[in-house]
Coordinates of C-alpha atoms and ligand atoms in Angstrom, one line a residue:
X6 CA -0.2 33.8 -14.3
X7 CA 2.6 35.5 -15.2
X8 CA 5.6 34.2 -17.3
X9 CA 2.9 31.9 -19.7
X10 CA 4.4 33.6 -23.1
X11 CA 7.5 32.3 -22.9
X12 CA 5.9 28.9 -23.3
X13 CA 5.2 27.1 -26.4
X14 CA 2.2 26.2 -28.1
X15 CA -0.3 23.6 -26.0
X16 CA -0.1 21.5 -29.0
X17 CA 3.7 21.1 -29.0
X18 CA 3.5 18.7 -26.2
X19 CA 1.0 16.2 -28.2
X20 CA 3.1 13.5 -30.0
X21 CA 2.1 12.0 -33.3
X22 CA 0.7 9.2 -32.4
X23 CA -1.8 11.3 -30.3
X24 CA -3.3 12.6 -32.6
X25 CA -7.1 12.2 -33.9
X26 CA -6.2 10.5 -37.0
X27 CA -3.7 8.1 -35.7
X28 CA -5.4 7.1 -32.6
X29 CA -8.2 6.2 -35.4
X30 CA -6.3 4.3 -37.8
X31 CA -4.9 2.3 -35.0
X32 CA -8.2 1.3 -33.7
X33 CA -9.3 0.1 -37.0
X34 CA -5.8 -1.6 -38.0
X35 CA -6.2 -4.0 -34.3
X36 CA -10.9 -4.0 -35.1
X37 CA -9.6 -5.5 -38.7
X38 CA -6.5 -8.2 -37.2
X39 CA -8.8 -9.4 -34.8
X40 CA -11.6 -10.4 -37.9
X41 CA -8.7 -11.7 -39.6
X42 CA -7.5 -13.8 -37.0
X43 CA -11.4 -14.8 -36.0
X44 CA -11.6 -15.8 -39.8
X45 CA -8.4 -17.3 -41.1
X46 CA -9.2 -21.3 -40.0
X47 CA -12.1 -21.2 -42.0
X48 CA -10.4 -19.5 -44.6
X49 CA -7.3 -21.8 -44.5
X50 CA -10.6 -25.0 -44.0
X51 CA -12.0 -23.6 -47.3
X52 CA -9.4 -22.8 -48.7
X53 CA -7.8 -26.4 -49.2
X54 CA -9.5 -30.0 -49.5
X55 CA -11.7 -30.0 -47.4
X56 CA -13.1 -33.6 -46.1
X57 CA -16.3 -34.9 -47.2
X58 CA -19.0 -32.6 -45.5
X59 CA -21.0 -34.6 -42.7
X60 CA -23.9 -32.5 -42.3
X61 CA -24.3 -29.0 -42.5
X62 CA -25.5 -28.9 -38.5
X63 CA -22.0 -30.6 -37.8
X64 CA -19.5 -29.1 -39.8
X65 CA -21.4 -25.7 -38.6
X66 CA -21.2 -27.1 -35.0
X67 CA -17.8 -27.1 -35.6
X68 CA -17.2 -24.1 -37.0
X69 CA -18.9 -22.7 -33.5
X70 CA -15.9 -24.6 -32.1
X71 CA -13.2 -23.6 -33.9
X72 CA -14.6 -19.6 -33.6
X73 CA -15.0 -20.0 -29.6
X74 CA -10.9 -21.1 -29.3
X75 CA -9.9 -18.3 -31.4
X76 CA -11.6 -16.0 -29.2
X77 CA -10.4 -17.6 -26.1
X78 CA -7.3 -17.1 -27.4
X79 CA -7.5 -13.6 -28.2
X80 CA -8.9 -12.8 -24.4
X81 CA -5.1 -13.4 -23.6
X82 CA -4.4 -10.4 -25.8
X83 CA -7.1 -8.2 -24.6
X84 CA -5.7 -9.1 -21.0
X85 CA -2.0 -9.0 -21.2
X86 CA -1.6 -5.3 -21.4
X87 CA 0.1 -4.7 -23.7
X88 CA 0.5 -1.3 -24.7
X89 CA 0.2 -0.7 -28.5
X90 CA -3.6 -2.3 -28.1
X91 CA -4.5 -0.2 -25.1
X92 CA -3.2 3.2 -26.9
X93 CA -6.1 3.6 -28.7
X94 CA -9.0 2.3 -26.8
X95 CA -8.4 3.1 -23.5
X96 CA -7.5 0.4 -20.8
X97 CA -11.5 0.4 -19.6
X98 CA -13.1 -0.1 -23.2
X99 CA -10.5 -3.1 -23.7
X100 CA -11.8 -4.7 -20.4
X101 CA -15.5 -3.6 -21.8
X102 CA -14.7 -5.9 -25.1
X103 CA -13.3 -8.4 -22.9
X104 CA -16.3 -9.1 -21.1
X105 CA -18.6 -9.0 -24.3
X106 CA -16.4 -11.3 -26.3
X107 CA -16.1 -13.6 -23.1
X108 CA -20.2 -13.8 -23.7
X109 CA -19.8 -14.3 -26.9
X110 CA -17.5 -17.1 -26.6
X111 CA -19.4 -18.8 -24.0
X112 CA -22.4 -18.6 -26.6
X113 CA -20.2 -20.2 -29.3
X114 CA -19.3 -23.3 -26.7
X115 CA -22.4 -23.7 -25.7
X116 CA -24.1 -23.7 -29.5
X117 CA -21.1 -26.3 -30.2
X118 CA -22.0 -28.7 -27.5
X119 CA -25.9 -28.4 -28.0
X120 CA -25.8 -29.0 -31.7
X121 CA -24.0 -32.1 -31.3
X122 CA -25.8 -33.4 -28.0
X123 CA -29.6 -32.8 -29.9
X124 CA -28.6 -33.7 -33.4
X125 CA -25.0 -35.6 -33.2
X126 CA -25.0 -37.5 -29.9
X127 CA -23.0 -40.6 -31.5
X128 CA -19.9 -37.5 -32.3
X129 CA -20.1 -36.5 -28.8
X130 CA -19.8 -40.0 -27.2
X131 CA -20.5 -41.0 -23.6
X132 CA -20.4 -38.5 -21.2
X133 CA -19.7 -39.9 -18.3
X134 CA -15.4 -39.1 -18.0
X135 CA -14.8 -42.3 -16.4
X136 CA -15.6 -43.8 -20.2
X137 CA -15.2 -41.2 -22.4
X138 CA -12.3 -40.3 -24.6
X139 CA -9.9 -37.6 -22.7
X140 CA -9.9 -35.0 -25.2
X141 CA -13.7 -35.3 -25.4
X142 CA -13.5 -35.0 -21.5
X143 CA -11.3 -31.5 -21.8
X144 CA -13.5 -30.1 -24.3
X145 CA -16.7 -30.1 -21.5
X146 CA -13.7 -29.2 -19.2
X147 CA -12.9 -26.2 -21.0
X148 CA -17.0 -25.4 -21.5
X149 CA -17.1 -25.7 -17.7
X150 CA -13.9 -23.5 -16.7
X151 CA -15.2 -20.6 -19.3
X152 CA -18.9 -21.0 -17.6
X153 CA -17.2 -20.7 -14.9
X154 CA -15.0 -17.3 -15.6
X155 CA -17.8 -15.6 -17.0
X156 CA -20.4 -16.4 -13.9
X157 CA -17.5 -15.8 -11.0
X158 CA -16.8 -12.4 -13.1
X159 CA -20.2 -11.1 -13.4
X160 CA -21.3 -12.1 -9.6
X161 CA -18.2 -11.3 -8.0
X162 CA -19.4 -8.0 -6.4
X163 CA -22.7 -9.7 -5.4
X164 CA -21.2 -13.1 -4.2
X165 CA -18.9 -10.9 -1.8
X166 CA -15.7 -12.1 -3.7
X167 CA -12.5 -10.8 -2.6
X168 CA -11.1 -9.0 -5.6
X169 CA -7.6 -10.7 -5.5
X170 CA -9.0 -14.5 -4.6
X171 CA -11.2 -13.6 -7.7
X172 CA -7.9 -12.5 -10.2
X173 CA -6.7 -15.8 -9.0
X174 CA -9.2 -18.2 -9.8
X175 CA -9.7 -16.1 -13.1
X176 CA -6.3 -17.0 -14.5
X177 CA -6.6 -20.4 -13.2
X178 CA -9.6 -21.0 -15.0
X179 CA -8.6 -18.9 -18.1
X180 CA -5.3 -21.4 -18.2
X181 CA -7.2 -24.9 -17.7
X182 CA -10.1 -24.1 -19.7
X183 CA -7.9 -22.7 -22.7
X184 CA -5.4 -25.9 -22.5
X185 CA -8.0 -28.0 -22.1
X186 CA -10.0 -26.8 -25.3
X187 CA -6.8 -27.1 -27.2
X188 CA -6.2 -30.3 -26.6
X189 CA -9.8 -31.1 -27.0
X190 CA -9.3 -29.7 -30.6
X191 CA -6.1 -31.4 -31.8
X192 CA -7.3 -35.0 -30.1
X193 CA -10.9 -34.7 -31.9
X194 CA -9.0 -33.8 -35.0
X195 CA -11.8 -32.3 -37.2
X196 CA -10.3 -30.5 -39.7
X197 CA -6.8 -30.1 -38.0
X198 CA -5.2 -33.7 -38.9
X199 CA -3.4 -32.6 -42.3
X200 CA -0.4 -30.9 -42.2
X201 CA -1.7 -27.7 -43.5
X202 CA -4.3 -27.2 -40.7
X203 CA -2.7 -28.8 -38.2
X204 CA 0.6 -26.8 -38.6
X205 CA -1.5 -23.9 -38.6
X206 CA -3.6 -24.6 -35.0
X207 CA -0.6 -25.5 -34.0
X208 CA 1.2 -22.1 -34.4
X209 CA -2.0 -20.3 -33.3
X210 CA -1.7 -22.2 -30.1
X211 CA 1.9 -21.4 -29.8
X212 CA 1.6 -18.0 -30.6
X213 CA -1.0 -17.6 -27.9
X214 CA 1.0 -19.8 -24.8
X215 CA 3.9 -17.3 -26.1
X216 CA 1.7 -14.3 -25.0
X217 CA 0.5 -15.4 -22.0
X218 CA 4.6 -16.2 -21.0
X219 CA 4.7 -12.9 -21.6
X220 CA 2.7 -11.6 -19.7
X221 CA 3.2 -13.8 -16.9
X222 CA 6.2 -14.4 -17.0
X223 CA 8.6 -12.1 -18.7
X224 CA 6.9 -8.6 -17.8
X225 CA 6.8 -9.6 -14.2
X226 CA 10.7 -10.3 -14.6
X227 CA 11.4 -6.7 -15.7
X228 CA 9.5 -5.2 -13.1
X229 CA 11.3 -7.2 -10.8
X230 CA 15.0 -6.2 -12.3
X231 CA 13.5 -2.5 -12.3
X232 CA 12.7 -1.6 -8.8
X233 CA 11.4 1.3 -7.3
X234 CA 12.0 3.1 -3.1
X235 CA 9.7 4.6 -1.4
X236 CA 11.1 7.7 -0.4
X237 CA 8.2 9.6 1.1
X238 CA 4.9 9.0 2.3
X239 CA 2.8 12.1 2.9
X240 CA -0.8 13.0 4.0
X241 CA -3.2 14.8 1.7
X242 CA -5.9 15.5 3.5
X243 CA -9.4 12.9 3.5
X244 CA -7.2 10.0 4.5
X245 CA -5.7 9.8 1.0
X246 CA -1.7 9.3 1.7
X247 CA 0.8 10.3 -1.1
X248 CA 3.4 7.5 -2.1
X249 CA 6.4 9.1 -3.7
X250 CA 8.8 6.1 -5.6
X251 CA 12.4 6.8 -7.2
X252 CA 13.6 4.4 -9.8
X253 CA 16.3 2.2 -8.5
X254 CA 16.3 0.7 -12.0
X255 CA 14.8 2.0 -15.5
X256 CA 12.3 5.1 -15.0
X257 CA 9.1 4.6 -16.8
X258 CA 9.0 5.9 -20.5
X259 CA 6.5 7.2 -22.8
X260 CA 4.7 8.5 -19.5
X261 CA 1.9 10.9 -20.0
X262 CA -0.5 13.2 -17.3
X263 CA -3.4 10.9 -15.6
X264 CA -2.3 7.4 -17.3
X265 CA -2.1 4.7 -14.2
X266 CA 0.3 2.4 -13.2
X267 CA 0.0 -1.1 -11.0
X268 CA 1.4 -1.6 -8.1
X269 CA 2.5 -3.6 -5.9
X270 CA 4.1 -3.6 -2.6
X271 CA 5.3 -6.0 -0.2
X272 CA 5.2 -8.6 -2.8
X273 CA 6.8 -9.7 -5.8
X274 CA 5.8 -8.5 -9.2
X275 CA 4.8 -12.4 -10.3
X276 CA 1.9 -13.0 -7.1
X277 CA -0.6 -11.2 -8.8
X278 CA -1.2 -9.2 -6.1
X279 CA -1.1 -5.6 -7.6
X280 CA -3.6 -2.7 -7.5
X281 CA -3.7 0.0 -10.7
X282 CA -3.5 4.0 -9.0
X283 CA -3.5 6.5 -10.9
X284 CA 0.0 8.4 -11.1
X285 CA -0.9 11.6 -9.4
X286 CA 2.1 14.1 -10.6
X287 CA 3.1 14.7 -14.2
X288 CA 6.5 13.8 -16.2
X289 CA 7.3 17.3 -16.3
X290 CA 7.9 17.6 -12.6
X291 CA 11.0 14.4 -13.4
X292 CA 10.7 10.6 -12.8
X293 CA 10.1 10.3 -9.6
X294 CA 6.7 9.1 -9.3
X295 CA 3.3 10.5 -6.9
X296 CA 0.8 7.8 -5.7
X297 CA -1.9 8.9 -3.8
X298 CA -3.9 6.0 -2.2
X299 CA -7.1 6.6 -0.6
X300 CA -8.1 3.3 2.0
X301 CA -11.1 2.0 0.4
X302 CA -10.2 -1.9 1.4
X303 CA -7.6 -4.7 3.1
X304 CA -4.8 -4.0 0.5
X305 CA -5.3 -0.1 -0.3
X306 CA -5.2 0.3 3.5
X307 CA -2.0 -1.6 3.5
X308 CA -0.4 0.3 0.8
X309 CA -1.3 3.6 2.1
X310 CA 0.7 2.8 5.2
X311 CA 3.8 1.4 3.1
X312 CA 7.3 2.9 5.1
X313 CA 9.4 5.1 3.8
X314 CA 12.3 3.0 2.4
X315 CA 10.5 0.2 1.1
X316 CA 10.9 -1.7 -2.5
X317 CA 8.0 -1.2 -4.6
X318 CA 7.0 -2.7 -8.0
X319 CA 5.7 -0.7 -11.0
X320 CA 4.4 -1.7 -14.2
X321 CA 3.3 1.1 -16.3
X322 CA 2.1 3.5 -18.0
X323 CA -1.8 2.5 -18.7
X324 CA -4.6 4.6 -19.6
X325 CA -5.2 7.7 -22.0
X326 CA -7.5 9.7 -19.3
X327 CA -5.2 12.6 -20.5
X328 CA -4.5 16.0 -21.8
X329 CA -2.0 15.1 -24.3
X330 CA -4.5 13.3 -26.1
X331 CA -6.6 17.4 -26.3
X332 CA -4.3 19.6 -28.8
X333 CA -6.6 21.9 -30.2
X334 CA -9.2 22.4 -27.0
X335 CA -10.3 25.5 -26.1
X336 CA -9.7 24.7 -22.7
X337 CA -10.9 22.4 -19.9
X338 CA -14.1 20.9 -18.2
X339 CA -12.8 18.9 -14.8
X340 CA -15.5 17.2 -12.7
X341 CA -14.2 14.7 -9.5
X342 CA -15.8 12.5 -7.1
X343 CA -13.2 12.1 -3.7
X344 CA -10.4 10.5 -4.9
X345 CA -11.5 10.7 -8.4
X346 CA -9.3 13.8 -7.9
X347 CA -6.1 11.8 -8.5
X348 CA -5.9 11.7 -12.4
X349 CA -7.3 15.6 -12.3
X350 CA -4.3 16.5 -10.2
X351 CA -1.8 15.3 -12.7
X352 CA -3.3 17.0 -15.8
X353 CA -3.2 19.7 -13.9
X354 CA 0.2 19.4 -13.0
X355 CA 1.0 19.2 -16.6
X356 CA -0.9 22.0 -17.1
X357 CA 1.1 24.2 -14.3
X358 CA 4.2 23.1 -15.5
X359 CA 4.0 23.9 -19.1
X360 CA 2.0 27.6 -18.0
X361 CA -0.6 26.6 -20.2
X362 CA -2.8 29.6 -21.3
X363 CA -6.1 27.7 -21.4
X364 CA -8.6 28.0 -18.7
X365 CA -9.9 24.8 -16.9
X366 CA -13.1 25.0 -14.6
X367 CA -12.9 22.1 -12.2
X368 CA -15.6 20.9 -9.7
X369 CA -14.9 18.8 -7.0
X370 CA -17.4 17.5 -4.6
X371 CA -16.4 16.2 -1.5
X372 CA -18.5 15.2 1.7
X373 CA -16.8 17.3 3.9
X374 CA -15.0 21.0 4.1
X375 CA -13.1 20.4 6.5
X376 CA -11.3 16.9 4.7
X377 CA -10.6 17.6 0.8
X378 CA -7.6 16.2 -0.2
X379 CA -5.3 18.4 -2.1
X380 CA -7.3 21.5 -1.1
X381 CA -3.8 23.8 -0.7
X382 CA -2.3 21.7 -3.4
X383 CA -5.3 23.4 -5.7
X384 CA -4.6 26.5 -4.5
X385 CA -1.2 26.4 -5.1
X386 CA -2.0 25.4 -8.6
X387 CA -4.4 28.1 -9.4
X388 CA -2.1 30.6 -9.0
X389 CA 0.4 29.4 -11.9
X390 CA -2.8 29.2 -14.7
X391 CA -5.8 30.0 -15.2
X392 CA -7.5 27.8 -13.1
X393 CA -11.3 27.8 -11.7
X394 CA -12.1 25.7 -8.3
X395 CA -15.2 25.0 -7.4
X396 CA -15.8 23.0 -4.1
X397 CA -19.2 21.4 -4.1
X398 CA -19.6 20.3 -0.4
X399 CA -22.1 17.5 0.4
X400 CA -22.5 18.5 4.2
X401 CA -21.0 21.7 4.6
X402 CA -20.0 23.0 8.6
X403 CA -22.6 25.0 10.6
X404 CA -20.1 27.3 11.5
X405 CA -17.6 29.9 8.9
X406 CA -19.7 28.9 6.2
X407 CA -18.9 29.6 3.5
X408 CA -15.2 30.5 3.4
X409 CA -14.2 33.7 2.1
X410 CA -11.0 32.4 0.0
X411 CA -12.5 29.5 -1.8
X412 CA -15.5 29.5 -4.3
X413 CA -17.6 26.5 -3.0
X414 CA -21.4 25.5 -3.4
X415 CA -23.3 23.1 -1.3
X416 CA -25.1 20.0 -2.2
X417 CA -24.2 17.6 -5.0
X418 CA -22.9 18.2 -8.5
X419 CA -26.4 18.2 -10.8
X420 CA -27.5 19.7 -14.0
X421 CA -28.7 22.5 -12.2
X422 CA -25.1 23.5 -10.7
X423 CA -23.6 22.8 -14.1
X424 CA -25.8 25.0 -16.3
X425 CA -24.8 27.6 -13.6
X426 CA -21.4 27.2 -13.9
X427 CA -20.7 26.3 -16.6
X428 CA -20.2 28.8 -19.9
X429 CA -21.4 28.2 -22.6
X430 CA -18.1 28.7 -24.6
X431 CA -17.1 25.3 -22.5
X432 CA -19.6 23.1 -24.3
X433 CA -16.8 22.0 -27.1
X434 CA -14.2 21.6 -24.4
X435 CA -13.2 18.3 -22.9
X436 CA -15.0 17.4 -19.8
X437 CA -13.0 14.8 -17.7
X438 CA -14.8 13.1 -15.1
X439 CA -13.4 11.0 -12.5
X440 CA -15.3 9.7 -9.2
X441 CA -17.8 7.2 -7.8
X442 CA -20.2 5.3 -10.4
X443 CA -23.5 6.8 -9.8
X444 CA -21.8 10.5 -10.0
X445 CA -20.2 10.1 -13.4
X446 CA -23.3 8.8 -14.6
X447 CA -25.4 11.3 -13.3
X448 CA -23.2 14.1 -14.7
X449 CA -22.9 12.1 -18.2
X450 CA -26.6 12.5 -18.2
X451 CA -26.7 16.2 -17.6
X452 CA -24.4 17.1 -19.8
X453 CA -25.5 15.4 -22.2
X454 CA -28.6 17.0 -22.0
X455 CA -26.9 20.7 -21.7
X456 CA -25.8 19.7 -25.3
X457 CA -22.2 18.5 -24.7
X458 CA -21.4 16.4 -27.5
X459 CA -20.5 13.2 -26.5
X460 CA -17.2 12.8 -28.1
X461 CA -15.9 15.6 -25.7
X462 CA -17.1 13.4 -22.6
X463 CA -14.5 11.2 -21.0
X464 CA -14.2 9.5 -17.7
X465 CA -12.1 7.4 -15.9
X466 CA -13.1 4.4 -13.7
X467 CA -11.7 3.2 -10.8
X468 CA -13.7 0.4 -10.6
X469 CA -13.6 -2.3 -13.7
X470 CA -14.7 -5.6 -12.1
Ligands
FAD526 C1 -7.4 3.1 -13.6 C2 -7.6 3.1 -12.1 C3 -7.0 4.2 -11.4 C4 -7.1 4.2 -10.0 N1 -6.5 5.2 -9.3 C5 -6.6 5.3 -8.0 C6 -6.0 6.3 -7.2 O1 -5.3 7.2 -7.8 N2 -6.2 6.4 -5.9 C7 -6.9 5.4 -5.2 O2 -7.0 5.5 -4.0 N3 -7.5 4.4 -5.9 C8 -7.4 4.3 -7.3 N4 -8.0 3.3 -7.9 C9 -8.8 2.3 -7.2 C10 -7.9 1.3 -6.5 O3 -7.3 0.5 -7.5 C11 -8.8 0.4 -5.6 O4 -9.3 1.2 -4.6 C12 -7.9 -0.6 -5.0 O5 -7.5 -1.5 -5.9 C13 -8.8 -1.3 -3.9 O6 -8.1 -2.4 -3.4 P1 -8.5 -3.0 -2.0 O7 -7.9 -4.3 -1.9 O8 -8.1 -2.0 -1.0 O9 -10.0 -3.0 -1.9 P2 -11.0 -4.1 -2.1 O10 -12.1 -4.0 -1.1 O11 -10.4 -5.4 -2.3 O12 -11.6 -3.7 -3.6 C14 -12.5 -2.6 -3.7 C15 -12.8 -2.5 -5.2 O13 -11.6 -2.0 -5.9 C16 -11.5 -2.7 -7.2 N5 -10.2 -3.4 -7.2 C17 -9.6 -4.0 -6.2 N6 -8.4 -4.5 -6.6 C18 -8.3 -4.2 -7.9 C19 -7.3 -4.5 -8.9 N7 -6.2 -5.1 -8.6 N8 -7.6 -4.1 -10.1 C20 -8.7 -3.4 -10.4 N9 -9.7 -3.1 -9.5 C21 -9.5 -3.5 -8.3 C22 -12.6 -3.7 -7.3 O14 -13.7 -3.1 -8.0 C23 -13.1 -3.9 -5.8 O15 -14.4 -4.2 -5.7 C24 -7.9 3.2 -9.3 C25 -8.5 2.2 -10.0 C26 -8.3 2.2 -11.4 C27 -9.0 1.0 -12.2

């Protein structure tokens, strides 16, 4: 541990916009534009002449409408990555709103259709699409296409659903079903034929197709002008291989410790067919980055095999699973799960290069002793900082058990090995958690119950759909 003086202050490496108070300003700032934007047809409806009211169950039916496109519309944002919205959320709580508001949209279709079909049949018209109006017939297109989305998304896992046939059919749907309620909107004409309203659906809708080009379309086209090689691929122990990529074109920027990237290899950046990893080195080591790809399925297994030499795409960085976000922590809590161990390993990378003073306890369970990934690579660590690794081994050898020169314990990680590990000086630190669901929420649990406040509880998941 020597040499950590001559290093500056943990804090020094936070940025601004790190910080507590910004990261909560931010949130509120995006929490209030999204009422705003949910709100301002009816404000702009209210606001001028409106037409002669027809009901209060129609015009409200309507209103259900109008409420459902503007969320739809605002799914594209939530979606499209984009990295100012992600900063202060976190990449898995915007998919967590995602899926709500998708709920909640469905609802508002749904309401919409039902109020008219029980009280309103003569608005709705004949069903049947043969006879009816078109833009009557897009508007139970789009209902369809976003019953659709929201079923195929919360059955994939138990309908077997291959992961990238289901990213597939989920932008196909999200396209047609958003066009399609569109036009639906402009041919029905409620409330959008005057120039004032009209001008302004029509700029929503434009602003909206612009995002989704974006996304699409224009981010893609960077990644493909900013190429990354392949220059090693190494093994890290537990079947987990190490990618290392050098920028052919721009380096990523604004890269902190454990934020994720997508990638994709062997295709180009616009098929869709991209995987996020976790960026397993830090940005002080240079900009060169580490993947380290454990071969869970088809495309992981691919990837982990990728040849030395090949192009790869990048787009990046996601995710604030970090320690730059932690300025005035005491020091560290680190529980991982197998290959949880990825965004662990680039804190504390961070942590090694900067000779950061503070002291981190990490617990990593594997299965096995005799395959850990990054075992040496933990060692290696631990001599730069003050750094505590305990190996909690699911079915530990019969034989040189347990090793002199590493601290393990056997079993799984419970509340019974963390009260005994754990200090109690550690209960205000930050305890980052990374591994399989049923570990993180087992751990959660107990240290929530050993009195860890829950705002110092953070974990990443690997798996969002
Ligand atoms: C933020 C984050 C960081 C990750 N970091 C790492 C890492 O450092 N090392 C590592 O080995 N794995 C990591 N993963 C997991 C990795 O993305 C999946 O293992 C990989 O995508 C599996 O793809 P597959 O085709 O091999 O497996 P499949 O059998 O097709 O998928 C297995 C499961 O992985 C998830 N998944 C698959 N593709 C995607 C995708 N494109 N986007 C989101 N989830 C997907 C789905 O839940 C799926 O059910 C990370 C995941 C996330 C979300």
């Amino acid at each position: 541990m020597g040499g950590m003086t001559q290093h500056a202050h943990p804090a020094r490496h936070i940025r601004p916009e790190d910080h507590d108070l910004a990261v909560w300003s931010r949130a509120i700032a995006w929490i209030l534009l999204a009422v705003i934007l949910i709100a301002l047809p009816f404000v702009v409806i209210l606001a001028g002449d409106p037409p002669a009211a027809r009901g209060f169950l129609r015009d409200f039916s309507l209103g259900l409408g109008f409420s459902a496109l503007s969320l739809a519309g605002m799914q594209f944002a939530l979606t499209g990555r984009i990295k100012p919205l992600l900063h202060p959320f976190g990449a898995d709580i915007v998919v967590v709103f995602h899926r709500f508001l998708s709920w909640g949209l469905v609802a508002l279709m749904l309401g919409h259709f039902a109020i008219l079909y029980i009280w309103h049949q003569d608005d709705l018209g004949v069903l049947n699409p043969m006879h009816a109006e078109p833009h009557m017939t897009a508007g139970r297109v789009a209902m369809g296409c976003f019953v659709a989305l929201v079923a195929s998304s919360e059955l994939r896992q138990r309908l077997g659903l291959d992961y990238l046939w289901w990213r597939r059919l989920h932008v196909a749907l999200a396209l047609l079903g958003f066009g399609a309620a569109i036009w639906h909107v402009l041919g029905a004409g409620h409330f959008t034929g005057r120039d004032g309203t009209r001008g302004l659906w029509l700029g929503a809708t434009l602003a909206w197709l612009g995002l989704i080009a974006w996304t699409r379309l224009w981010r893609p086209w960077q990644q493909w002008r900013n190429p990354w090689r392949v220059v090693q691929n190494r093994d890290e122990g537990d079947g987990v291989r190490t990618l290392v990529l050098r920028p052919e074109g721009r380096p990523l920027t604004g890269w902190r410790p454990g934020q994720f990237a997508w990638l994709a290899v062997g295709t180009s950046p616009f098929a869709l067919r991209e995987h996020p990893f976790t960026i397993s080195t830090a940005p002080d080591k240079g900009p060169e980055l580490s993947i380290s790809i454990k071969p869970l399925g088809d495309d992981s297994e691919r990837l982990s095999k990728t040849p030395e030499g090949t192009i790869a795409y990048v787009d990046g960085p996601y995710g604030t699973f970090s320690i730059d976000r932690e300025a005035d922590s005491g020091g560290f809590v680190m529980i991982a799960g197998g290959v949880g161990i990825t965004p662990l390993i680039a804190n504390l990378h961070a942590l090694q290069e900067r000779r950061d003073p503070r002291p981190v306890i990490l617990l990593y369970a594997s299965k096995d002793w005799e395959e850990i990934a990054f075992r040496e690579e933990l060692r290696r660590i631990a001599r730069d900082i003050d750094l505590r690794v305990i190996h909690v081994i699911q079915d530990p050898p019969e034989d040189d058990w347990p090793p002199q020169d590493h601290e393990t314990r056997e079993g799984m990680i419970d509340a019974d090995l963390l009260a005994d590990l754990l200090p109690d000086e550690s209960r205000d630190w930050p305890h980052m958690l990374c591994g399989p669901a049923p570990m993180l929420e087992a751990v959660r649990k107990a240290l929530r119950d050993k009195g860890v406040p829950l705002a110092r509880i953070d974990s990443e998941i690997f798996e969002m759909v």
